[in-house]
PDB file of C-alpha atoms in Angstrom:
ATOM      1  CA  MET E   1       9.790-195.784 -61.840  1.00 88.00           C
ATOM      2  CA  ALA E   2      10.941-198.837 -63.344  1.00 96.00           C
ATOM      3  CA  VAL E   3      11.072-202.056 -61.276  1.00 97.00           C
ATOM      4  CA  ARG E   4      13.765-204.571 -62.577  1.00 97.00           C
ATOM      5  CA  GLU E   5      14.313-208.691 -61.132  1.00 98.00           C
ATOM      6  CA  ILE E   6      17.239-210.416 -60.406  1.00 98.00           C
ATOM      7  CA  ASP E   7      16.968-214.101 -60.270  1.00 98.00           C
ATOM      8  CA  CYS E   8      19.286-215.185 -57.397  1.00 97.00           C
ATOM      9  CA  LEU E   9      17.778-218.604 -56.567  1.00 96.00           C
ATOM     10  CA  CYS E  10      20.793-221.248 -55.615  1.00 95.00           C
ATOM     11  CA  GLU E  11      23.364-218.284 -55.636  1.00 95.00           C
ATOM     12  CA  LEU E  12      25.290-217.670 -52.421  1.00 93.00           C
ATOM     13  CA  CYS E  13      26.910-214.505 -50.956  1.00 92.00           C
ATOM     14  CA  PRO E  14      28.196-212.419 -52.215  1.00 95.00           C
ATOM     15  CA  VAL E  15      26.873-213.047 -56.040  1.00 97.00           C
ATOM     16  CA  PRO E  16      23.505-211.632 -55.623  1.00 97.00           C
ATOM     17  CA  LEU E  17      24.873-208.499 -53.806  1.00 97.00           C
ATOM     18  CA  LEU E  18      27.372-207.705 -56.510  1.00 97.00           C
ATOM     19  CA  LYS E  19      24.454-208.392 -58.971  1.00 97.00           C
ATOM     20  CA  ALA E  20      22.207-205.524 -57.440  1.00 97.00           C
ATOM     21  CA  MET E  21      25.264-203.359 -57.040  1.00 96.00           C
ATOM     22  CA  LYS E  22      25.860-203.971 -61.027  1.00 97.00           C
ATOM     23  CA  GLU E  23      22.389-203.411 -61.414  1.00 97.00           C
ATOM     24  CA  LEU E  24      21.742-200.312 -59.337  1.00 96.00           C
ATOM     25  CA  LYS E  25      24.537-198.464 -61.423  1.00 95.00           C
ATOM     26  CA  THR E  26      21.948-198.685 -64.493  1.00 96.00           C
ATOM     27  CA  MET E  27      19.042-197.222 -62.872  1.00 96.00           C
ATOM     28  CA  GLU E  28      17.322-194.101 -62.327  1.00 96.00           C
ATOM     29  CA  PRO E  29      16.665-192.637 -58.890  1.00 96.00           C
ATOM     30  CA  GLY E  30      13.513-194.072 -57.734  1.00 96.00           C
ATOM     31  CA  ASP E  31      13.994-197.155 -59.561  1.00 97.00           C
ATOM     32  CA  VAL E  32      13.439-200.384 -57.535  1.00 98.00           C
ATOM     33  CA  VAL E  33      15.380-203.686 -57.969  1.00 98.00           C
ATOM     34  CA  ILE E  34      13.840-206.922 -56.610  1.00 98.00           C
ATOM     35  CA  ILE E  35      16.533-209.649 -55.803  1.00 98.00           C
ATOM     36  CA  ARG E  36      15.065-213.148 -55.268  1.00 97.00           C
ATOM     37  CA  SER E  37      16.610-215.527 -53.260  1.00 97.00           C
ATOM     38  CA  ASP E  38      16.299-218.724 -51.364  1.00 97.00           C
ATOM     39  CA  HIS E  39      19.035-217.950 -49.045  1.00 94.00           C
ATOM     40  CA  SER E  40      18.418-216.237 -45.771  1.00 90.00           C
ATOM     41  CA  CYS E  41      22.055-215.042 -45.688  1.00 94.00           C
ATOM     42  CA  VAL E  42      21.607-213.122 -48.844  1.00 95.00           C
ATOM     43  CA  GLY E  43      18.697-210.610 -47.281  1.00 95.00           C
ATOM     44  CA  ILE E  44      21.053-209.869 -44.082  1.00 95.00           C
ATOM     45  CA  ASN E  45      24.022-209.417 -46.356  1.00 96.00           C
ATOM     46  CA  ILE E  46      22.296-206.997 -48.905  1.00 97.00           C
ATOM     47  CA  LYS E  47      20.190-205.218 -45.948  1.00 97.00           C
ATOM     48  CA  GLU E  48      23.771-204.448 -44.393  1.00 97.00           C
ATOM     49  CA  TRP E  49      25.255-202.865 -47.398  1.00 97.00           C
ATOM     50  CA  ALA E  50      21.932-200.984 -48.447  1.00 97.00           C
ATOM     51  CA  VAL E  51      21.664-199.360 -44.841  1.00 96.00           C
ATOM     52  CA  LYS E  52      25.182-198.507 -44.862  1.00 96.00           C
ATOM     53  CA  ASN E  53      25.015-196.845 -48.282  1.00 94.00           C
ATOM     54  CA  GLN E  54      21.506-195.110 -47.313  1.00 95.00           C
ATOM     55  CA  TYR E  55      19.689-197.201 -49.763  1.00 96.00           C
ATOM     56  CA  PRO E  56      16.073-197.862 -48.608  1.00 97.00           C
ATOM     57  CA  VAL E  57      15.450-201.754 -48.228  1.00 98.00           C
ATOM     58  CA  GLU E  58      12.770-203.956 -47.643  1.00 97.00           C
ATOM     59  CA  ILE E  59      12.745-207.839 -47.436  1.00 97.00           C
ATOM     60  CA  VAL E  60       9.550-210.024 -47.723  1.00 97.00           C
ATOM     61  CA  GLU E  61       9.366-213.727 -47.344  1.00 95.00           C
ATOM     62  CA  ALA E  62       7.386-214.525 -50.661  1.00 94.00           C
ATOM     63  CA  GLU E  63       7.073-218.251 -50.221  1.00 93.00           C
ATOM     64  CA  ASP E  64       8.234-220.748 -47.572  1.00 94.00           C
ATOM     65  CA  GLY E  65      12.208-220.549 -47.736  1.00 94.00           C
ATOM     66  CA  GLU E  66      12.148-217.560 -50.661  1.00 97.00           C
ATOM     67  CA  TRP E  67      12.544-213.858 -50.337  1.00 97.00           C
ATOM     68  CA  GLU E  68      12.350-210.929 -52.117  1.00 98.00           C
ATOM     69  CA  ILE E  69      14.775-208.017 -51.409  1.00 98.00           C
ATOM     70  CA  TYR E  70      13.371-204.845 -52.535  1.00 98.00           C
ATOM     71  CA  ILE E  71      16.132-202.021 -52.900  1.00 98.00           C
ATOM     72  CA  GLU E  72      15.032-198.530 -54.255  1.00 97.00           C
ATOM     73  CA  LYS E  73      17.689-196.495 -56.368  1.00 96.00           C
ATOM     74  CA  ILE E  74      18.408-193.082 -54.744  1.00 90.00           C
ATOM     75  CA  LYS E  75      19.765-189.926 -55.954  1.00 82.00           C
ATOM     76  CA  GLU E  76      23.478-189.826 -55.912  1.00 72.00           C
ATOM     77  CA  LYS E  77      24.869-187.346 -53.471  1.00 58.00           C
TER      78      LYS E  77
END
Protein backbone atom coordinates (compact mmCIF):
# COMPACT_ATOMS: atom_id res chain seq x y z
CA MET A 1 0.00 0.00 0.00
CA ALA A 2 1.41 3.36 -1.03
CA VAL A 3 0.51 6.69 0.52
CA ARG A 4 0.62 9.88 -1.50
CA GLU A 5 0.08 13.40 -0.28
CA ILE A 6 -1.31 16.43 -2.04
CA ASP A 7 -0.74 19.88 -0.54
CA CYS A 8 -3.85 21.94 -1.24
CA LEU A 9 -3.30 24.63 1.37
CA CYS A 10 -4.68 27.97 0.11
CA GLU A 11 -6.52 26.27 -2.76
CA LEU A 12 -10.29 26.49 -3.15
CA CYS A 13 -12.87 24.10 -4.57
CA PRO A 14 -12.85 22.43 -6.98
CA VAL A 15 -9.04 22.44 -7.41
CA PRO A 16 -8.31 19.96 -4.55
CA LEU A 17 -10.98 17.55 -5.81
CA LEU A 18 -9.63 17.71 -9.35
CA LYS A 19 -6.11 17.03 -8.06
CA ALA A 20 -7.36 14.07 -6.00
CA MET A 21 -9.25 12.61 -8.96
CA LYS A 22 -6.14 12.94 -11.16
CA GLU A 23 -3.92 11.30 -8.50
CA LEU A 24 -6.37 8.42 -7.93
CA LYS A 25 -6.20 7.54 -11.64
CA THR A 26 -2.47 6.78 -11.27
CA MET A 27 -2.80 4.73 -8.05
CA GLU A 28 -3.26 1.02 -7.33
CA PRO A 29 -6.20 -0.43 -5.34
CA GLY A 30 -5.49 -0.12 -1.63
CA ASP A 31 -3.29 2.96 -2.04
CA VAL A 32 -4.24 6.05 -0.05
CA VAL A 33 -4.06 9.71 -1.01
CA ILE A 34 -4.01 12.40 1.67
CA ILE A 35 -5.21 15.85 0.68
CA ARG A 36 -4.16 18.65 3.03
CA SER A 37 -6.42 21.68 3.06
CA ASP A 38 -7.14 24.76 5.12
CA HIS A 39 -10.67 25.23 3.78
CA SER A 40 -13.43 23.20 5.44
CA CYS A 41 -15.53 23.26 2.26
CA VAL A 42 -12.84 21.18 0.52
CA GLY A 43 -13.48 18.27 2.89
CA ILE A 44 -17.22 18.49 2.38
CA ASN A 45 -16.83 18.66 -1.40
CA ILE A 46 -14.39 15.74 -1.59
CA LYS A 47 -16.41 13.61 0.86
CA GLU A 48 -19.59 14.06 -1.22
CA TRP A 49 -17.72 12.99 -4.35
CA ALA A 50 -16.00 10.06 -2.62
CA VAL A 51 -19.22 8.70 -1.11
CA LYS A 52 -21.01 9.05 -4.44
CA ASN A 53 -18.21 7.09 -6.13
CA GLN A 54 -17.92 4.54 -3.28
CA TYR A 55 -14.40 5.51 -2.19
CA PRO A 56 -13.63 5.04 1.51
CA VAL A 57 -12.99 8.55 2.86
CA GLU A 58 -12.07 10.03 6.22
CA ILE A 59 -11.58 13.64 7.26
CA VAL A 60 -9.31 14.50 10.18
CA GLU A 61 -8.73 17.98 11.61
CA ALA A 62 -4.92 17.84 11.83
CA GLU A 63 -4.50 21.30 13.32
CA ASP A 64 -6.78 24.17 14.11
CA GLY A 65 -8.08 25.17 10.69
CA GLU A 66 -6.26 22.46 8.71
CA TRP A 67 -7.72 19.18 7.58
CA GLU A 68 -6.41 15.95 6.10
CA ILE A 69 -8.74 14.04 3.81
CA TYR A 70 -7.87 10.37 3.37
CA ILE A 71 -9.19 8.57 0.29
CA GLU A 72 -8.47 4.92 -0.43
CA LYS A 73 -8.28 3.79 -4.04
CA ILE A 74 -10.80 1.04 -4.66
CA LYS A 75 -10.70 -1.73 -7.21
CA GLU A 76 -12.27 -0.61 -10.49
CA LYS A 77 -15.57 -2.31 -11.26
